[in-house]
PDB file of C-alpha atoms and ligand atoms in Angstrom:
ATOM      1  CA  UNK A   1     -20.759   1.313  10.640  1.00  0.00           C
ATOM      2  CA  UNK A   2     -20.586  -0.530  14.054  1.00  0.00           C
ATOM      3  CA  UNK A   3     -17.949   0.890  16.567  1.00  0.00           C
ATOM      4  CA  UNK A   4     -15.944  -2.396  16.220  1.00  0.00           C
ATOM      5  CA  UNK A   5     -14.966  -1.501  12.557  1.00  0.00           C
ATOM      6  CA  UNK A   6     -11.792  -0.697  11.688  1.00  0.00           C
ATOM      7  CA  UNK A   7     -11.244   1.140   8.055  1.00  0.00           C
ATOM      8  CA  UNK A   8      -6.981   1.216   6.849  1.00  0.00           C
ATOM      9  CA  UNK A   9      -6.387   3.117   3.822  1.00  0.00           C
ATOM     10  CA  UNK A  10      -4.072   2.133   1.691  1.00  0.00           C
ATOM     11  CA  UNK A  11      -2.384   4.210  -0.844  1.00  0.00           C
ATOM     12  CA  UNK A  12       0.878   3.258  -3.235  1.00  0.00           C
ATOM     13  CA  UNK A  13       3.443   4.578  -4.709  1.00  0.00           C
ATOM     14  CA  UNK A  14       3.584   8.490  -4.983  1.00  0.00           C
ATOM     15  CA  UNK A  15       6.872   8.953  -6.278  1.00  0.00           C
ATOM     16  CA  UNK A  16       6.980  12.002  -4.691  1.00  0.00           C
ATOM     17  CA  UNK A  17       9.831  14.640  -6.411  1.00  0.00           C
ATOM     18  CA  UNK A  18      11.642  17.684  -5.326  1.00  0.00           C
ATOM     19  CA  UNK A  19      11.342  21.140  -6.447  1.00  0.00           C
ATOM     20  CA  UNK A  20       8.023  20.726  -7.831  1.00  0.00           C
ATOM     21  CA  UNK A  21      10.091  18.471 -10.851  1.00  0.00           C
ATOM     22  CA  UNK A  22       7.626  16.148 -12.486  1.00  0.00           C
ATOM     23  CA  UNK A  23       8.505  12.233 -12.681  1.00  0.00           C
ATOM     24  CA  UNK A  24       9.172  10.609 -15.933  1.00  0.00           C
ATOM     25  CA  UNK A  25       8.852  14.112 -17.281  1.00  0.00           C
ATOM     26  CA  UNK A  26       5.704  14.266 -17.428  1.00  0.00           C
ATOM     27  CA  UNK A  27       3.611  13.299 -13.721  1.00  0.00           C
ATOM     28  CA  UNK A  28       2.829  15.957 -10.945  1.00  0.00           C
ATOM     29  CA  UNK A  29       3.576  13.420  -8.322  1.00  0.00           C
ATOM     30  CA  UNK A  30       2.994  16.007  -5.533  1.00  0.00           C
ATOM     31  CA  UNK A  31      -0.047  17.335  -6.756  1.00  0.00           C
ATOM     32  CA  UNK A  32      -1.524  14.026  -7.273  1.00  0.00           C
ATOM     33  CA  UNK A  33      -0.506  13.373  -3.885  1.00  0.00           C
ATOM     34  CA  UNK A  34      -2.241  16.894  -2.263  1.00  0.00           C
ATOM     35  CA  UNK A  35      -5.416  15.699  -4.197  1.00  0.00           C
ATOM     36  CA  UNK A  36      -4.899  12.216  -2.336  1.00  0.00           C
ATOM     37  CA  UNK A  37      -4.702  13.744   0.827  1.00  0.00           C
ATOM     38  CA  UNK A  38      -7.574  15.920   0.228  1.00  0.00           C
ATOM     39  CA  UNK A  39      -9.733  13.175  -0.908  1.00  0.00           C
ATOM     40  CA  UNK A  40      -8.631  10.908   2.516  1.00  0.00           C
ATOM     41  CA  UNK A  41      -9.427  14.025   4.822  1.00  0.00           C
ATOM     42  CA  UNK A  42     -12.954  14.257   3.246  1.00  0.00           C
ATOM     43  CA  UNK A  43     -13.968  10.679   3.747  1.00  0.00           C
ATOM     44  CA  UNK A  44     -16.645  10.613   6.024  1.00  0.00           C
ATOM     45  CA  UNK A  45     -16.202   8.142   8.259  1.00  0.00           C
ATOM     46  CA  UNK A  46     -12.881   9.008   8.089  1.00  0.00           C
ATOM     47  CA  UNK A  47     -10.004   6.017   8.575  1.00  0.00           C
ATOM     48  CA  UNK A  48      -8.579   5.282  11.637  1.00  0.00           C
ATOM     49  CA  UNK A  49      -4.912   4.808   9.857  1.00  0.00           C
ATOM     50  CA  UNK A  50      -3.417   5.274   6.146  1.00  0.00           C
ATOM     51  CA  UNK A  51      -0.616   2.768   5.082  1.00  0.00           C
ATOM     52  CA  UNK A  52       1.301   3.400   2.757  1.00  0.00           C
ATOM     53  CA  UNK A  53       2.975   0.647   0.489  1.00  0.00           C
ATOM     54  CA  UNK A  54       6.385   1.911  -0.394  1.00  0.00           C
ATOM     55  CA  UNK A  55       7.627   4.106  -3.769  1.00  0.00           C
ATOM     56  CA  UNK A  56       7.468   7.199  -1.178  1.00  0.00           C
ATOM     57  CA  UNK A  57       9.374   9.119  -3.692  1.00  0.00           C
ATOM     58  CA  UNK A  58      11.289   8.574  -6.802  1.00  0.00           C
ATOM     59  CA  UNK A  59      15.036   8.439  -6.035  1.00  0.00           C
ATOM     60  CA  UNK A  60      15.223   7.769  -2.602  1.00  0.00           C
ATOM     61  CA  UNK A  61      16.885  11.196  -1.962  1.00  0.00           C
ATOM     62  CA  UNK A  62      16.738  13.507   1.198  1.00  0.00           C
ATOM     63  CA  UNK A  63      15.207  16.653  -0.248  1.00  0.00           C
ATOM     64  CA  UNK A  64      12.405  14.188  -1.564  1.00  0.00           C
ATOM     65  CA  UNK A  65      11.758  12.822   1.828  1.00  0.00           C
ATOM     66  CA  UNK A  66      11.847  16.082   2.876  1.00  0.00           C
ATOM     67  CA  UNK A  67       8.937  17.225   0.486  1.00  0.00           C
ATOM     68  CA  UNK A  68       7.195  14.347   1.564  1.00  0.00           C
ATOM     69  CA  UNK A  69       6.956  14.984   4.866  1.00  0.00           C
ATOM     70  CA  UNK A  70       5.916  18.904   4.281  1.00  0.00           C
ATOM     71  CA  UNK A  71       2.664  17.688   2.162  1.00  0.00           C
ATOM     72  CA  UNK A  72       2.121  14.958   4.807  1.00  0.00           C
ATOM     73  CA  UNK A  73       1.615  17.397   7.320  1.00  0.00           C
ATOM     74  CA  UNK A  74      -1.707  18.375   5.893  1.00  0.00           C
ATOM     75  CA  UNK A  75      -2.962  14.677   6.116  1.00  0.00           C
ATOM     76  CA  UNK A  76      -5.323  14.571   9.124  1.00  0.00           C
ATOM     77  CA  UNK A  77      -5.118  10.549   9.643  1.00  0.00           C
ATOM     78  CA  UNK A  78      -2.322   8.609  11.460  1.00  0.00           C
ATOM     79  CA  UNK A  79      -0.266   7.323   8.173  1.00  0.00           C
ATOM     80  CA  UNK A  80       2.373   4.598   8.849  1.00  0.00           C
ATOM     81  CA  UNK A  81       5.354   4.272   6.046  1.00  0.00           C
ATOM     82  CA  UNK A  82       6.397   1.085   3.939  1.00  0.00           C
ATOM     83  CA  UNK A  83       9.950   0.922   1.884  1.00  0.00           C
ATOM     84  CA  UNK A  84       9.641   0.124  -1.851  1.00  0.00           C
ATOM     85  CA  UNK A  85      12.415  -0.614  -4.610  1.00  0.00           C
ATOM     86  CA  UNK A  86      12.139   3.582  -5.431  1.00  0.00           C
ATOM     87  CA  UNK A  87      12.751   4.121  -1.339  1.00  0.00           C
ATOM     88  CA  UNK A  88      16.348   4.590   0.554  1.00  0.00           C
ATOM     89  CA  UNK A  89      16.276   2.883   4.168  1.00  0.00           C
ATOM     90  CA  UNK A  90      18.173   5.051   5.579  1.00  0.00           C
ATOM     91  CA  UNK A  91      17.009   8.336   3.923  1.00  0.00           C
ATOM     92  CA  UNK A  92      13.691   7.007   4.794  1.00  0.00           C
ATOM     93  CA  UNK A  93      14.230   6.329   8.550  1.00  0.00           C
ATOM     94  CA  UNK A  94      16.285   9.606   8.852  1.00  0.00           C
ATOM     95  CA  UNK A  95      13.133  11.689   7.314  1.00  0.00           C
ATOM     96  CA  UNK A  96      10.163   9.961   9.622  1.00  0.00           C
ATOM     97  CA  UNK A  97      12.789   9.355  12.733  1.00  0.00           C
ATOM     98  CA  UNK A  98       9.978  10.172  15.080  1.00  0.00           C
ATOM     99  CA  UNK A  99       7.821   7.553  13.704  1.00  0.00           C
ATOM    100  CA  UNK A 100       9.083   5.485  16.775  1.00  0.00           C
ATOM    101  CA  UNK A 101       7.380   2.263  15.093  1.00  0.00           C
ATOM    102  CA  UNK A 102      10.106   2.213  12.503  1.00  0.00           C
ATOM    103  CA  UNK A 103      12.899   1.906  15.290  1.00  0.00           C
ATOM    104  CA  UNK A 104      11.502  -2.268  15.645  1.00  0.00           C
ATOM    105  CA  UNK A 105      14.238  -3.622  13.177  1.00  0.00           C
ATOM    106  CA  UNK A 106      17.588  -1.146  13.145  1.00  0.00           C
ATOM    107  CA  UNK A 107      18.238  -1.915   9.359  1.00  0.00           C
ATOM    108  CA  UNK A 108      14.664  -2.732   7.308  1.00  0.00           C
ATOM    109  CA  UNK A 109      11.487  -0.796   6.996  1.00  0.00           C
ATOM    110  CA  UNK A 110       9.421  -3.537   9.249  1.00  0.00           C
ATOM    111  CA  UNK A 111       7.525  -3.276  12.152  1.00  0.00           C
ATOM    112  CA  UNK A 112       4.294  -4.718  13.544  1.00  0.00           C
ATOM    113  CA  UNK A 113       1.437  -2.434  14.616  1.00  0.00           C
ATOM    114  CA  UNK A 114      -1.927  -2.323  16.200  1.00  0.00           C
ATOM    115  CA  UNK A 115      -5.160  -0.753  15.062  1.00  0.00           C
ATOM    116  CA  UNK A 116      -8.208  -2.018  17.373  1.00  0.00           C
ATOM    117  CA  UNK A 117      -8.419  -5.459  17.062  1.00  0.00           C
ATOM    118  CA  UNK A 118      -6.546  -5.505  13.714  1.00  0.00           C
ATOM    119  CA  UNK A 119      -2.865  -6.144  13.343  1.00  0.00           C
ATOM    120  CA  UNK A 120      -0.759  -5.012  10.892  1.00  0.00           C
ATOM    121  CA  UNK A 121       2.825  -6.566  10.364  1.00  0.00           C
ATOM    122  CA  UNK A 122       5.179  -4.541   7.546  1.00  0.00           C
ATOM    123  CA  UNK A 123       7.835  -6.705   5.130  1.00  0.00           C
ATOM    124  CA  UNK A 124      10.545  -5.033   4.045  1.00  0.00           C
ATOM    125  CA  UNK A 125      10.950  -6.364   0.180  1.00  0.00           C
ATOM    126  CA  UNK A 126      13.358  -3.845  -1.136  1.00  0.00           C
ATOM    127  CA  UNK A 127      17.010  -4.612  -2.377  1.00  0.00           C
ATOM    128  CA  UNK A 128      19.224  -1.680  -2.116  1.00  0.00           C
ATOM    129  CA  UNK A 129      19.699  -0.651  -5.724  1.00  0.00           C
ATOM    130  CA  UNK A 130      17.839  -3.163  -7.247  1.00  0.00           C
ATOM    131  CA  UNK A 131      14.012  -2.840  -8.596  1.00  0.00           C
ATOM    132  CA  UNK A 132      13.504  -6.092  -7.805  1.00  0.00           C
ATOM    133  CA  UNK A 133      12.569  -7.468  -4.431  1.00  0.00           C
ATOM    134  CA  UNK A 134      13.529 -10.025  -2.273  1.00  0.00           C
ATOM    135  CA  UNK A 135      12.824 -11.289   1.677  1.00  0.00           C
ATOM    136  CA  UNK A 136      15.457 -11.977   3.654  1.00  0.00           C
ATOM    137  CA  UNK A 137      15.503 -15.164   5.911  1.00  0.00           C
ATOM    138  CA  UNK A 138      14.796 -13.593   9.091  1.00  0.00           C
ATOM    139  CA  UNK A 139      12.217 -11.490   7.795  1.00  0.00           C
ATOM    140  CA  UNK A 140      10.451 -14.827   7.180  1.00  0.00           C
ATOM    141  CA  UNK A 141      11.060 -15.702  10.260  1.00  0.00           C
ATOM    142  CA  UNK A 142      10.287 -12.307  12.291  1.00  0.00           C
ATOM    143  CA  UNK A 143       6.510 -12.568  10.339  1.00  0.00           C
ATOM    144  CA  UNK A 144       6.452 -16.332  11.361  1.00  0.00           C
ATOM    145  CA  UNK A 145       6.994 -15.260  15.031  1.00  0.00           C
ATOM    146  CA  UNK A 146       4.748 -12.631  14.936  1.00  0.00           C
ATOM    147  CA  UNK A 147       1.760 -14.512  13.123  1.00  0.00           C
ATOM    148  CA  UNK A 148       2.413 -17.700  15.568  1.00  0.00           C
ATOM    149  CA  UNK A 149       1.815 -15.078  19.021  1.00  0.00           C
ATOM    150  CA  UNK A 150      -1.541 -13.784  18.029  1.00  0.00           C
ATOM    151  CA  UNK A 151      -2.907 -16.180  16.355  1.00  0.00           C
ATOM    152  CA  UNK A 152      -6.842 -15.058  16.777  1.00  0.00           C
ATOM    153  CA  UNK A 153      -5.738 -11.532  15.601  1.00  0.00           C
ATOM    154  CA  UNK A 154      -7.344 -10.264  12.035  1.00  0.00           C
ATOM    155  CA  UNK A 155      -3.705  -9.616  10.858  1.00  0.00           C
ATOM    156  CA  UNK A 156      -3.214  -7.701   7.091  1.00  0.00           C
ATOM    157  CA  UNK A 157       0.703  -8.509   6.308  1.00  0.00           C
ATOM    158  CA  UNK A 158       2.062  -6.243   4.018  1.00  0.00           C
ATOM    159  CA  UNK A 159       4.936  -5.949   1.454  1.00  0.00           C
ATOM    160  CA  UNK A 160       5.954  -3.545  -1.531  1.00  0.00           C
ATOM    161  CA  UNK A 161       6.365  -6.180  -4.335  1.00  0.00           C
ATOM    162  CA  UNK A 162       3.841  -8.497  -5.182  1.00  0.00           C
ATOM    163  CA  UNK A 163       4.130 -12.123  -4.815  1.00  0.00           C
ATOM    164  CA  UNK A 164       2.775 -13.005  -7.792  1.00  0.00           C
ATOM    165  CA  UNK A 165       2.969 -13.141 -11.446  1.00  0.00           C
ATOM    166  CA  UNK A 166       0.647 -10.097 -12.805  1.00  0.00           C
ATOM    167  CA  UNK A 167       1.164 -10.798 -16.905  1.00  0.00           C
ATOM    168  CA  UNK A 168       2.708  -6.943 -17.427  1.00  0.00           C
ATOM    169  CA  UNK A 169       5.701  -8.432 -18.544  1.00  0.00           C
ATOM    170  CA  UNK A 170       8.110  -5.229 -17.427  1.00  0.00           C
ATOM    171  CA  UNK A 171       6.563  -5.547 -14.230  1.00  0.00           C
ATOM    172  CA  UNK A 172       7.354  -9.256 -13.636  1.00  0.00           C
ATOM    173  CA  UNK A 173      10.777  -8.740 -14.901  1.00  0.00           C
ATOM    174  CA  UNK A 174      11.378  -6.850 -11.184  1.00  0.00           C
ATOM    175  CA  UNK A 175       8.891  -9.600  -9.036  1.00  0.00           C
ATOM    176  CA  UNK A 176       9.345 -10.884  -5.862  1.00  0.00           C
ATOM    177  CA  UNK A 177      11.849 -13.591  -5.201  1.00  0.00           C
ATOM    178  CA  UNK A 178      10.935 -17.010  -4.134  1.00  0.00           C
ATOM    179  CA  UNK A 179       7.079 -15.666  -3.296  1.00  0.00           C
ATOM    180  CA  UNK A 180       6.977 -19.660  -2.583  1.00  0.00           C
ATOM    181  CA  UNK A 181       8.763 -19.068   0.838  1.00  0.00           C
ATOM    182  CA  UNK A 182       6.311 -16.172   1.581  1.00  0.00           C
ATOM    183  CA  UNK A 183       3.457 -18.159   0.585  1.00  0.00           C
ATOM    184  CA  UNK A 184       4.767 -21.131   3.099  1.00  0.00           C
ATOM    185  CA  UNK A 185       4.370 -19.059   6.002  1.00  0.00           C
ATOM    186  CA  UNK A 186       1.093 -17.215   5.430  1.00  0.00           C
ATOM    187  CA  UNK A 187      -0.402 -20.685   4.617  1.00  0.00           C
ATOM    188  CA  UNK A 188      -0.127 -21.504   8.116  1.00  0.00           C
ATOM    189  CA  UNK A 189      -1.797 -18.797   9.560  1.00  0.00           C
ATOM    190  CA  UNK A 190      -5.595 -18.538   8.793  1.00  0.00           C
ATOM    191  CA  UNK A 191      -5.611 -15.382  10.607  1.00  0.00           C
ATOM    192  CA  UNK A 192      -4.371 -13.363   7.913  1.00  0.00           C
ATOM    193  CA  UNK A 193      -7.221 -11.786   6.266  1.00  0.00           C
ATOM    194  CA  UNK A 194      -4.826 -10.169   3.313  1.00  0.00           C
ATOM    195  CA  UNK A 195      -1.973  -9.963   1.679  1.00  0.00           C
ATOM    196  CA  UNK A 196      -1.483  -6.363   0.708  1.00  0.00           C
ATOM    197  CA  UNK A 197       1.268  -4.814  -1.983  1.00  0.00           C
ATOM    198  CA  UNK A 198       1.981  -1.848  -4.266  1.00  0.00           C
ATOM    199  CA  UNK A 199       4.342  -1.818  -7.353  1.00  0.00           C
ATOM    200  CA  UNK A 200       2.268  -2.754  -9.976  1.00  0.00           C
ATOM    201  CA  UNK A 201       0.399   0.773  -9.556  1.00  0.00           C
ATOM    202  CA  UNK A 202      -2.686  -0.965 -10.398  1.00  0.00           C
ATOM    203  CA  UNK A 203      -5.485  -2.391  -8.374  1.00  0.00           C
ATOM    204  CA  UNK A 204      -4.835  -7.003  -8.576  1.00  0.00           C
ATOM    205  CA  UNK A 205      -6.238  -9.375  -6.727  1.00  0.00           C
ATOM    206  CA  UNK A 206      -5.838 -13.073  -6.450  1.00  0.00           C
ATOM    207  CA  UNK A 207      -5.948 -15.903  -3.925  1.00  0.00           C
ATOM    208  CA  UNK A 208      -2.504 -16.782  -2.331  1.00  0.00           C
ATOM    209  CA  UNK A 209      -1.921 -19.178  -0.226  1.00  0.00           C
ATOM    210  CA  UNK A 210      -5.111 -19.539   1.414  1.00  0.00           C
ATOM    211  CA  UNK A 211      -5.833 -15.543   1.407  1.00  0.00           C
ATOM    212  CA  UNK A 212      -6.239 -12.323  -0.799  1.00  0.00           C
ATOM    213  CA  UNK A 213      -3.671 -10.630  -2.018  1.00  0.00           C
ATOM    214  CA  UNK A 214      -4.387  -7.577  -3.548  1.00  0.00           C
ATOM    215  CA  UNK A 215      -2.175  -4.722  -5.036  1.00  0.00           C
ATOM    216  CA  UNK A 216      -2.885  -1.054  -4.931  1.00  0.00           C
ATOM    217  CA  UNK A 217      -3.341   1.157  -7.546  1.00  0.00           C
ATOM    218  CA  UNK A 218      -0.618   4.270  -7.505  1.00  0.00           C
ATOM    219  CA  UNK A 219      -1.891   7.730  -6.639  1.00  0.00           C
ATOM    220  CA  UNK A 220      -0.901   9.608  -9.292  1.00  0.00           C
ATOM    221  CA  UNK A 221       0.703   7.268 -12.733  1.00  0.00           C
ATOM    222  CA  UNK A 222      -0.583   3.758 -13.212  1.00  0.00           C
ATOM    223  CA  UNK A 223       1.537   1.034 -14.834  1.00  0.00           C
ATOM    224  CA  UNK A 224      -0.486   0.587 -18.707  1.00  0.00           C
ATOM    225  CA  UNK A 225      -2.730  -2.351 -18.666  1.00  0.00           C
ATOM    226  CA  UNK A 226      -0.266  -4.236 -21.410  1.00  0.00           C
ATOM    227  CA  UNK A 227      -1.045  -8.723 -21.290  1.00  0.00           C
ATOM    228  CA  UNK A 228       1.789  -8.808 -24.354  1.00  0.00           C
ATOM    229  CA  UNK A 229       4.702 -10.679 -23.448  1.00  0.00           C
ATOM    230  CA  UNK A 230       6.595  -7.702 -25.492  1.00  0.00           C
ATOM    231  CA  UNK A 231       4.601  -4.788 -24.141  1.00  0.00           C
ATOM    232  CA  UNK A 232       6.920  -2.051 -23.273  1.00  0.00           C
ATOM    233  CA  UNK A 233       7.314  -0.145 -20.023  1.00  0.00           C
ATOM    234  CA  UNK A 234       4.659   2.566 -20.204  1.00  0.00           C
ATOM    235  CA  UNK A 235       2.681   4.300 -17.493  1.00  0.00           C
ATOM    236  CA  UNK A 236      -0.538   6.206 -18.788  1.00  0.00           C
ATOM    237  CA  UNK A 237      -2.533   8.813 -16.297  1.00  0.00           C
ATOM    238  CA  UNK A 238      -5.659   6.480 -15.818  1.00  0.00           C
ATOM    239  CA  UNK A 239      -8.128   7.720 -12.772  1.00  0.00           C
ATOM    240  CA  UNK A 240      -5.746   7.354 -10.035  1.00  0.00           C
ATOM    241  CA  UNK A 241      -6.635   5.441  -6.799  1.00  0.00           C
ATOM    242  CA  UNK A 242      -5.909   3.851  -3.400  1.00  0.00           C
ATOM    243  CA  UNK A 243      -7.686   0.897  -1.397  1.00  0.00           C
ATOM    244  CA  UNK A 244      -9.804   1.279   1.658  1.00  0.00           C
ATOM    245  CA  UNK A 245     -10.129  -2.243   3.781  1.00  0.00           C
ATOM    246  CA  UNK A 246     -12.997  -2.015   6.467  1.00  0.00           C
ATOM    247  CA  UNK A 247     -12.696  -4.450   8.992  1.00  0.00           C
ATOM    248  CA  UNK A 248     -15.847  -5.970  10.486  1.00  0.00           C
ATOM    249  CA  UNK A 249     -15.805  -8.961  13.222  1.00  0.00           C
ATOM    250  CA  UNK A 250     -18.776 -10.360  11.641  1.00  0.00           C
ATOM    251  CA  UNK A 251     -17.092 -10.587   8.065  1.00  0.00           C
ATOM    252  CA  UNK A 252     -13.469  -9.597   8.292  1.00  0.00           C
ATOM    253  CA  UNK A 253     -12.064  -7.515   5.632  1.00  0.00           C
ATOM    254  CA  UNK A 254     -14.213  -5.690   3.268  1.00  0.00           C
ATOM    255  CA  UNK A 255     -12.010  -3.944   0.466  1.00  0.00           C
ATOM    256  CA  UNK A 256     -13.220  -0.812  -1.734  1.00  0.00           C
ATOM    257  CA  UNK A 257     -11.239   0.404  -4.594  1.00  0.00           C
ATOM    258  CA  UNK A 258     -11.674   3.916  -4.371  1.00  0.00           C
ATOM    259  CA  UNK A 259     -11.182   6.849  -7.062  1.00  0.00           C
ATOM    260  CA  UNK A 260      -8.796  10.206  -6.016  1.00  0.00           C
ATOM    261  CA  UNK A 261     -10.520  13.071  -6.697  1.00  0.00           C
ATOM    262  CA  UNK A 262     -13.465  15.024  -7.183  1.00  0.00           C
ATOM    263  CA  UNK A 263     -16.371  13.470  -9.288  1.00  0.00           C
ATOM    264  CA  UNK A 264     -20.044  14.575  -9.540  1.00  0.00           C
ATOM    265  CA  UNK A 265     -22.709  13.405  -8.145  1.00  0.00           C
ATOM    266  CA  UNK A 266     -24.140  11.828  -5.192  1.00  0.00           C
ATOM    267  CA  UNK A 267     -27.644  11.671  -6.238  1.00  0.00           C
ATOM    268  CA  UNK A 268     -30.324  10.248  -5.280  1.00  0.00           C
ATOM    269  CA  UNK A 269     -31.917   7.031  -7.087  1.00  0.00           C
ATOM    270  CA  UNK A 270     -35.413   7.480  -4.952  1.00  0.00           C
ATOM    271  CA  UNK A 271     -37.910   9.823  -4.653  1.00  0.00           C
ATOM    272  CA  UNK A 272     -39.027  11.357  -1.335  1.00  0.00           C
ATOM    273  CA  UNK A 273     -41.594   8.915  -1.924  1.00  0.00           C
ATOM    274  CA  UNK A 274     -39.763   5.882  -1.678  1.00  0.00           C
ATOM    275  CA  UNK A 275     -40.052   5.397  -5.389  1.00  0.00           C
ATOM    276  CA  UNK A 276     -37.223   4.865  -8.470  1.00  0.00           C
ATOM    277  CA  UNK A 277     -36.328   7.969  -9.885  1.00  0.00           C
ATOM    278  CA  UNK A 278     -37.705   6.907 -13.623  1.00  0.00           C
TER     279      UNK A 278
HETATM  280 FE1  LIG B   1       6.179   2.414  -7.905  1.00  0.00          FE
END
């Protein structure tokens, strides 16, 4: 790695609970989320920030920010904080109120940050009781600003629901409204390198308007890979996983979908000798 790059994790969606209650009935949200934590701290080199894409926990209530926070603290990488459709505003502001970055808009979850040379700028998509999202006007207009001032800057925009279509039916029943007037704005700016969302709990990725967009898979349940325009709403316990983009000035954005967890291995493929292990 050169000392220009810049490495952002990106995990989705924890859903965290209170009172150790599991989601659905049946997910450890906060365990999965301890193993996610564990399996940042250990990455070696380790990332300069984690972003994380909304869905902080289930309900939007206090004592689940609250829980939040507590496993947070054993996180040993500056994290920044997204709103999703499962997120309160105001719950969520009032739990991370000395994350002074979230003070930039007095209402919505956005705010523009800096990390090296790369420049991150949060959308607010949620609708207050609603599972679907939605930007507002000057939203549009705030990320028009912001791309049109630094307009040599690698920039990753970011959003909680997806602008596009992802064929799991239940999923696109709650999409993004009018992902057109998104897609108006980041066409103008070549400086954004991606387009990054959550939601769908499952690693996507597709060109959009003259970028990447990709979605992150959740860290603990992932929506079930279902293409049938009846498919019902299921989750499933898949590997869970987040996304690690590694910024380079030679080639931009470099994303790695990475598993949670602990897996065996590494080995070796060579000998000492230089030749294939047969
Ligand atoms: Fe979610």
């Amino acid at each position: 790695m050169t000392q220009h790059t810049v490495l952002v994790a990106q995990i989705s969606d924890l859903h965290i609970k209170a009172g150790g209650k599991l989601s659905y009935g049946k997910v450890d949200t906060l365990g999965a989320l301890r193993q996610t934590i564990t399996t940042l701290n250990n990455l070696n080199p380790r990332p300069d920030i984690v972003v994380i894409t909304g869905d902080l926990v289930d309900f939007g209530r206090e004592d689940e920010y609250q829980t939040l926070r507590d496993a947070l603290q054993a996180l040993a990488i500056p994290y920044y904080v997204m709103a999703g459709n499962h997120d309160d505003r105001q719950q969520l502001k009032a739990a991370f109120a000395d994350h002074s970055y979230l003070q930039q808009h007095a209402e919505r979850v956005e705010w523009q940050a800096e990390c090296g040379p790369l420049r991150l700028l949060a959308l607010d998509s949620s609708v207050p009781g609603q599972p679907y999202g939605e930007l507002a006007a000057e939203s549009l207009a705030w990320l028009e600003q912001e791309l049109s001032q630094q307009p040599e800057r690698p920039t990753l925009v970011m959003l909680h629901h997806p602008p596009f279509a992802s064929g799991i039916a239940h999923m696109d029943r709650q999409p993004l409204r009018h992902p057109e007037a998104l897609a108006q704005v980041i066409a103008r700016y070549p400086q954004v390198e991606r387009v990054l969302c959550g939601h769908l709990h499952r690693s996507i990725q597709l060109r959009f308007a003259g970028t990447l967009v990709c979605s992150a898979p959740g860290t603990s349940h992932q929506v079930a890979l279902d293409l049938r325009e009846e498919g019902p709403a299921h989750f499933c316990l898949e590997p869970a996983g987040f996304l690690l983009h590694c910024w380079t000035p030679q080639q931009g954005v470099v994303t790695h979908q990475c598993a949670i967890g602990e897996y065996p291995g590494p080995w070796p493929f060579f000998h000492a000798d230089g030749t294939l292990i047969d």
